């Protein structure tokens, strides 16, 4: 047996315990001596063995000596005393690198020169004065910490993360050593499914395949100590032969991996071929939102983008918002996410079962671990199968009562409103209006389709649990109201911030033509929070129609122009439709054309900020009837900052400047705490008509407030 050497396995900060675990499994007794440094004893053959088998270490260093060094003389004398000739032959090249932390010898270049000179002095005593340094390279490092110097030889050369299979470099590459650690820290084993939906250049699935087949990470590379004449080549041969005998055949089930970038998938396949595991991984070009699996008790291990190197922030934020909703599709799986994204748990709305800081280069990242249920010990069916605790999602048993109450309430409402279409000719109306406080939904029928809006309300469910809860709600609605799921559209209505009522939810483009008051309107049930037809203003639109004959009508904040259509149908002499959005102005014009109102001399469409439009009007321009339904708040870059409470008086003053005596304004707002300020509007007669404008299918009578204002 060779004599024992003092060896150090280096690692990324946070991986010391994993490296220690690996060393124990290889039969060594490791001891962590500093951040990123694990000491163990081994023979010359163990130098070869650990280089070949360690998956998470950065380098294997041969410790030549450790001593106190308070000055350069002490550093020189102690270095000379070490047996450098045991490892370095006469022609050895021995470049010296150094680092110093909290030590009196703070000049690293000076320390490197002293150590170099000391080693040369020792070798000259052993071999003579001439040292050609033309032979094998023996990298030396002098590391000073708290005035203690550690001198080592690097037996690895290139870092152990360089396995030899990664020839192409993608965006934000993940180190192989970190990827291996992520796998070793998970519950995955080759008998369980494994999925990586952000595979990039393929590092995680490739490392998993290497681990699953027991292929040594150093199998396809060389090490600098292989060139050392003082380390027998027979050791390397023995280590490789022993490793080859332990390599396992193909994995029992393929690892699944994907990425939305086709170039990344192509690169990952190429790397898997170089690593010899291409038959063990199924790569697919697919967005992470499209993944699902019927297999049970698997693991996802992912390194999603986090905005430092790839991905714009807005896109990255969307990924993290969607993650819990996607991962709930895997109720029996465990999920592992490695990211440097700030406030990750807050963003996904759920705390991890365990978290671990692991630095990626110099960037602090965290490995978040979410544990699913344990696989059953026996495959035999259990007569009393308990519900599993999913890592993401799931519905509490206590919610079953509320589901039952909701179903009963919905049945009663459906029976009560069943004659709306036949008796009243109303085919678009509200069915459910937050009737049960703990089920804050608004359900609207648009002829043969249903639109469900969930109002923002505090609850104790996680994002994923809320998604499961909403899916159950949708299932109840579909069954009670006998509507196919593909004709039910679900959205979340949050308190209005900026122009959020017009935010795009999807690009599905589900448009329908619906009827109201004998008129045709185009609605979009899929893409926006609001559909294009506010049902709570059905009565208000009818009032405008009855009052429009022969009048010059102005529709401000027109949205999709439903008031304009009613005014035109009521016989308005002229209708001017004003909105800031080209999309909604085009929509408004389409609604007008569908009802036969296409005369450009009578019907105008103007894209402009409302207040700017009013300022640009000529003094002699006036309107007999004005409809104003502004947003509560907006800070759109194309719109002057708008706050309905602060700005409504000045807006109304601008409007009344272009309204003749007897002219009428219909003013409406959804702001719950709105207070109409009559200061500065002395020439106006006000009458709140909200009780007339809110339809009786809306049990929430605070859905809007509306005034009819007449200029004296």
mmCIF file of N, CA, C and O in Angstrom, residues 552 554 556 574 610-626 651-661 663-665 711:
data_model
loop_
_atom_site.group_PDB
_atom_site.id
_atom_site.type_symbol
_atom_site.label_atom_id
_atom_site.label_comp_id
_atom_site.label_asym_id
_atom_site.label_seq_id
_atom_site.Cartn_x
_atom_site.Cartn_y
_atom_site.Cartn_z
ATOM 1 N N UNK A 552 -76.487 65.634 -30.721
ATOM 2 C CA UNK A 552 -75.051 65.463 -30.971
ATOM 3 C C UNK A 552 -74.465 64.791 -29.731
ATOM 4 O O UNK A 552 -74.420 65.398 -28.652
ATOM 5 N N UNK A 554 -71.547 62.683 -27.508
ATOM 6 C CA UNK A 554 -70.108 62.484 -27.298
ATOM 7 C C UNK A 554 -69.922 61.353 -26.294
ATOM 8 O O UNK A 554 -70.461 61.391 -25.187
ATOM 9 N N UNK A 556 -67.098 59.586 -24.177
ATOM 10 C CA UNK A 556 -65.717 59.707 -23.705
ATOM 11 C C UNK A 556 -65.317 58.455 -22.920
ATOM 12 O O UNK A 556 -66.143 57.851 -22.249
ATOM 13 N N UNK A 574 -75.385 62.984 -34.575
ATOM 14 C CA UNK A 574 -73.956 62.719 -34.763
ATOM 15 C C UNK A 574 -73.431 62.047 -33.498
ATOM 16 O O UNK A 574 -73.858 62.378 -32.393
ATOM 17 N N UNK A 610 -58.433 61.985 -23.163
ATOM 18 C CA UNK A 610 -59.719 62.677 -23.071
ATOM 19 C C UNK A 610 -59.553 64.148 -22.750
ATOM 20 O O UNK A 610 -60.155 65.023 -23.403
ATOM 21 N N UNK A 611 -58.727 64.477 -21.775
ATOM 22 C CA UNK A 611 -58.571 65.887 -21.390
ATOM 23 C C UNK A 611 -57.881 66.688 -22.484
ATOM 24 O O UNK A 611 -58.195 67.855 -22.711
ATOM 25 N N UNK A 612 -56.959 66.044 -23.159
ATOM 26 C CA UNK A 612 -56.312 66.725 -24.280
ATOM 27 C C UNK A 612 -57.319 66.980 -25.396
ATOM 28 O O UNK A 612 -57.329 68.051 -26.019
ATOM 29 N N UNK A 613 -58.188 65.997 -25.658
ATOM 30 C CA UNK A 613 -59.234 66.160 -26.666
ATOM 31 C C UNK A 613 -60.129 67.337 -26.332
ATOM 32 O O UNK A 613 -60.454 68.169 -27.195
ATOM 33 N N UNK A 614 -60.543 67.457 -25.071
ATOM 34 C CA UNK A 614 -61.431 68.545 -24.666
ATOM 35 C C UNK A 614 -60.748 69.903 -24.783
ATOM 36 O O UNK A 614 -61.373 70.897 -25.159
ATOM 37 N N UNK A 615 -59.439 69.954 -24.473
ATOM 38 C CA UNK A 615 -58.706 71.224 -24.590
ATOM 39 C C UNK A 615 -58.594 71.679 -26.043
ATOM 40 O O UNK A 615 -58.517 72.876 -26.334
ATOM 41 N N UNK A 616 -58.552 70.702 -26.951
ATOM 42 C CA UNK A 616 -58.376 71.034 -28.368
ATOM 43 C C UNK A 616 -59.680 71.387 -29.088
ATOM 44 O O UNK A 616 -59.661 71.806 -30.236
ATOM 45 N N UNK A 617 -60.815 71.206 -28.408
ATOM 46 C CA UNK A 617 -62.093 71.533 -29.041
ATOM 47 C C UNK A 617 -62.215 73.042 -29.253
ATOM 48 O O UNK A 617 -61.778 73.843 -28.419
ATOM 49 N N UNK A 618 -62.810 73.417 -30.357
ATOM 50 C CA UNK A 618 -63.076 74.839 -30.600
ATOM 51 C C UNK A 618 -64.189 75.314 -29.685
ATOM 52 O O UNK A 618 -65.065 74.534 -29.276
ATOM 53 N N UNK A 619 -64.174 76.606 -29.402
ATOM 54 C CA UNK A 619 -65.164 77.162 -28.475
ATOM 55 C C UNK A 619 -66.590 76.942 -28.943
ATOM 56 O O UNK A 619 -67.511 76.797 -28.125
ATOM 57 N N UNK A 620 -66.780 76.906 -30.258
ATOM 58 C CA UNK A 620 -68.150 76.769 -30.770
ATOM 59 C C UNK A 620 -68.601 75.316 -30.933
ATOM 60 O O UNK A 620 -69.713 75.052 -31.360
ATOM 61 N N UNK A 621 -67.728 74.374 -30.611
ATOM 62 C CA UNK A 621 -68.120 72.965 -30.691
ATOM 63 C C UNK A 621 -68.858 72.573 -29.420
ATOM 64 O O UNK A 621 -68.367 72.804 -28.311
ATOM 65 N N UNK A 622 -70.047 71.989 -29.580
ATOM 66 C CA UNK A 622 -70.832 71.596 -28.413
ATOM 67 C C UNK A 622 -71.518 70.260 -28.659
ATOM 68 O O UNK A 622 -71.696 69.834 -29.810
ATOM 69 N N UNK A 623 -71.941 69.614 -27.537
ATOM 70 C CA UNK A 623 -72.589 68.306 -27.587
ATOM 71 C C UNK A 623 -73.816 68.340 -26.678
ATOM 72 O O UNK A 623 -73.744 68.825 -25.540
ATOM 73 N N UNK A 624 -74.907 67.792 -27.164
ATOM 74 C CA UNK A 624 -76.152 67.806 -26.389
ATOM 75 C C UNK A 624 -76.186 66.721 -25.318
ATOM 76 O O UNK A 624 -76.834 66.874 -24.289
ATOM 77 N N UNK A 625 -75.521 65.608 -25.593
ATOM 78 C CA UNK A 625 -75.535 64.469 -24.677
ATOM 79 C C UNK A 625 -74.124 63.877 -24.611
ATOM 80 O O UNK A 625 -73.529 63.565 -25.645
ATOM 81 N N UNK A 626 -73.608 63.752 -23.386
ATOM 82 C CA UNK A 626 -72.241 63.241 -23.192
ATOM 83 C C UNK A 626 -72.298 62.053 -22.229
ATOM 84 O O UNK A 626 -72.962 62.119 -21.189
ATOM 85 N N UNK A 651 -62.548 67.644 -14.990
ATOM 86 C CA UNK A 651 -63.011 67.007 -16.226
ATOM 87 C C UNK A 651 -64.438 67.450 -16.559
ATOM 88 O O UNK A 651 -64.740 67.820 -17.703
ATOM 89 N N UNK A 652 -65.317 67.438 -15.560
ATOM 90 C CA UNK A 652 -66.703 67.846 -15.804
ATOM 91 C C UNK A 652 -66.791 69.312 -16.202
ATOM 92 O O UNK A 652 -67.612 69.694 -17.050
ATOM 93 N N UNK A 653 -65.937 70.145 -15.620
ATOM 94 C CA UNK A 653 -65.917 71.559 -16.012
ATOM 95 C C UNK A 653 -65.526 71.705 -17.483
ATOM 96 O O UNK A 653 -66.125 72.502 -18.225
ATOM 97 N N UNK A 654 -64.532 70.912 -17.906
ATOM 98 C CA UNK A 654 -64.130 70.938 -19.318
ATOM 99 C C UNK A 654 -65.285 70.512 -20.224
ATOM 100 O O UNK A 654 -65.515 71.097 -21.282
ATOM 101 N N UNK A 655 -66.009 69.481 -19.791
ATOM 102 C CA UNK A 655 -67.111 68.971 -20.624
ATOM 103 C C UNK A 655 -68.245 69.977 -20.706
ATOM 104 O O UNK A 655 -68.756 70.292 -21.794
ATOM 105 N N UNK A 656 -68.649 70.518 -19.553
ATOM 106 C CA UNK A 656 -69.779 71.451 -19.548
ATOM 107 C C UNK A 656 -69.481 72.736 -20.317
ATOM 108 O O UNK A 656 -70.398 73.443 -20.741
ATOM 109 N N UNK A 657 -68.192 73.021 -20.520
ATOM 110 C CA UNK A 657 -67.843 74.182 -21.349
ATOM 111 C C UNK A 657 -68.281 73.981 -22.795
ATOM 112 O O UNK A 657 -68.379 74.939 -23.573
ATOM 113 N N UNK A 658 -68.559 72.708 -23.168
ATOM 114 C CA UNK A 658 -68.975 72.397 -24.535
ATOM 115 C C UNK A 658 -70.362 71.744 -24.567
ATOM 116 O O UNK A 658 -70.678 70.996 -25.481
ATOM 117 N N UNK A 659 -71.140 72.035 -23.527
ATOM 118 C CA UNK A 659 -72.523 71.540 -23.458
ATOM 119 C C UNK A 659 -73.455 72.739 -23.353
ATOM 120 O O UNK A 659 -73.266 73.606 -22.484
ATOM 121 N N UNK A 660 -74.487 72.838 -24.202
ATOM 122 C CA UNK A 660 -75.416 73.974 -24.125
ATOM 123 C C UNK A 660 -76.352 73.833 -22.928
ATOM 124 O O UNK A 660 -76.427 72.782 -22.297
ATOM 125 N N UNK A 661 -77.074 74.900 -22.636
ATOM 126 C CA UNK A 661 -78.075 74.846 -21.568
ATOM 127 C C UNK A 661 -79.067 73.730 -21.872
ATOM 128 O O UNK A 661 -79.522 73.583 -23.005
ATOM 129 N N UNK A 663 -78.250 70.676 -21.804
ATOM 130 C CA UNK A 663 -77.455 69.520 -22.209
ATOM 131 C C UNK A 663 -77.267 68.554 -21.049
ATOM 132 O O UNK A 663 -77.275 68.948 -19.884
ATOM 133 N N UNK A 664 -77.082 67.277 -21.374
ATOM 134 C CA UNK A 664 -77.070 66.216 -20.358
ATOM 135 C C UNK A 664 -75.733 65.469 -20.371
ATOM 136 O O UNK A 664 -75.168 65.199 -21.439
ATOM 137 N N UNK A 665 -75.266 65.147 -19.182
ATOM 138 C CA UNK A 665 -74.103 64.262 -19.026
ATOM 139 C C UNK A 665 -74.524 63.063 -18.188
ATOM 140 O O UNK A 665 -75.135 63.212 -17.126
ATOM 141 N N UNK A 711 -77.070 70.750 -17.471
ATOM 142 C CA UNK A 711 -76.570 72.124 -17.377
ATOM 143 C C UNK A 711 -77.754 73.083 -17.323
ATOM 144 O O UNK A 711 -78.663 73.005 -18.145
#
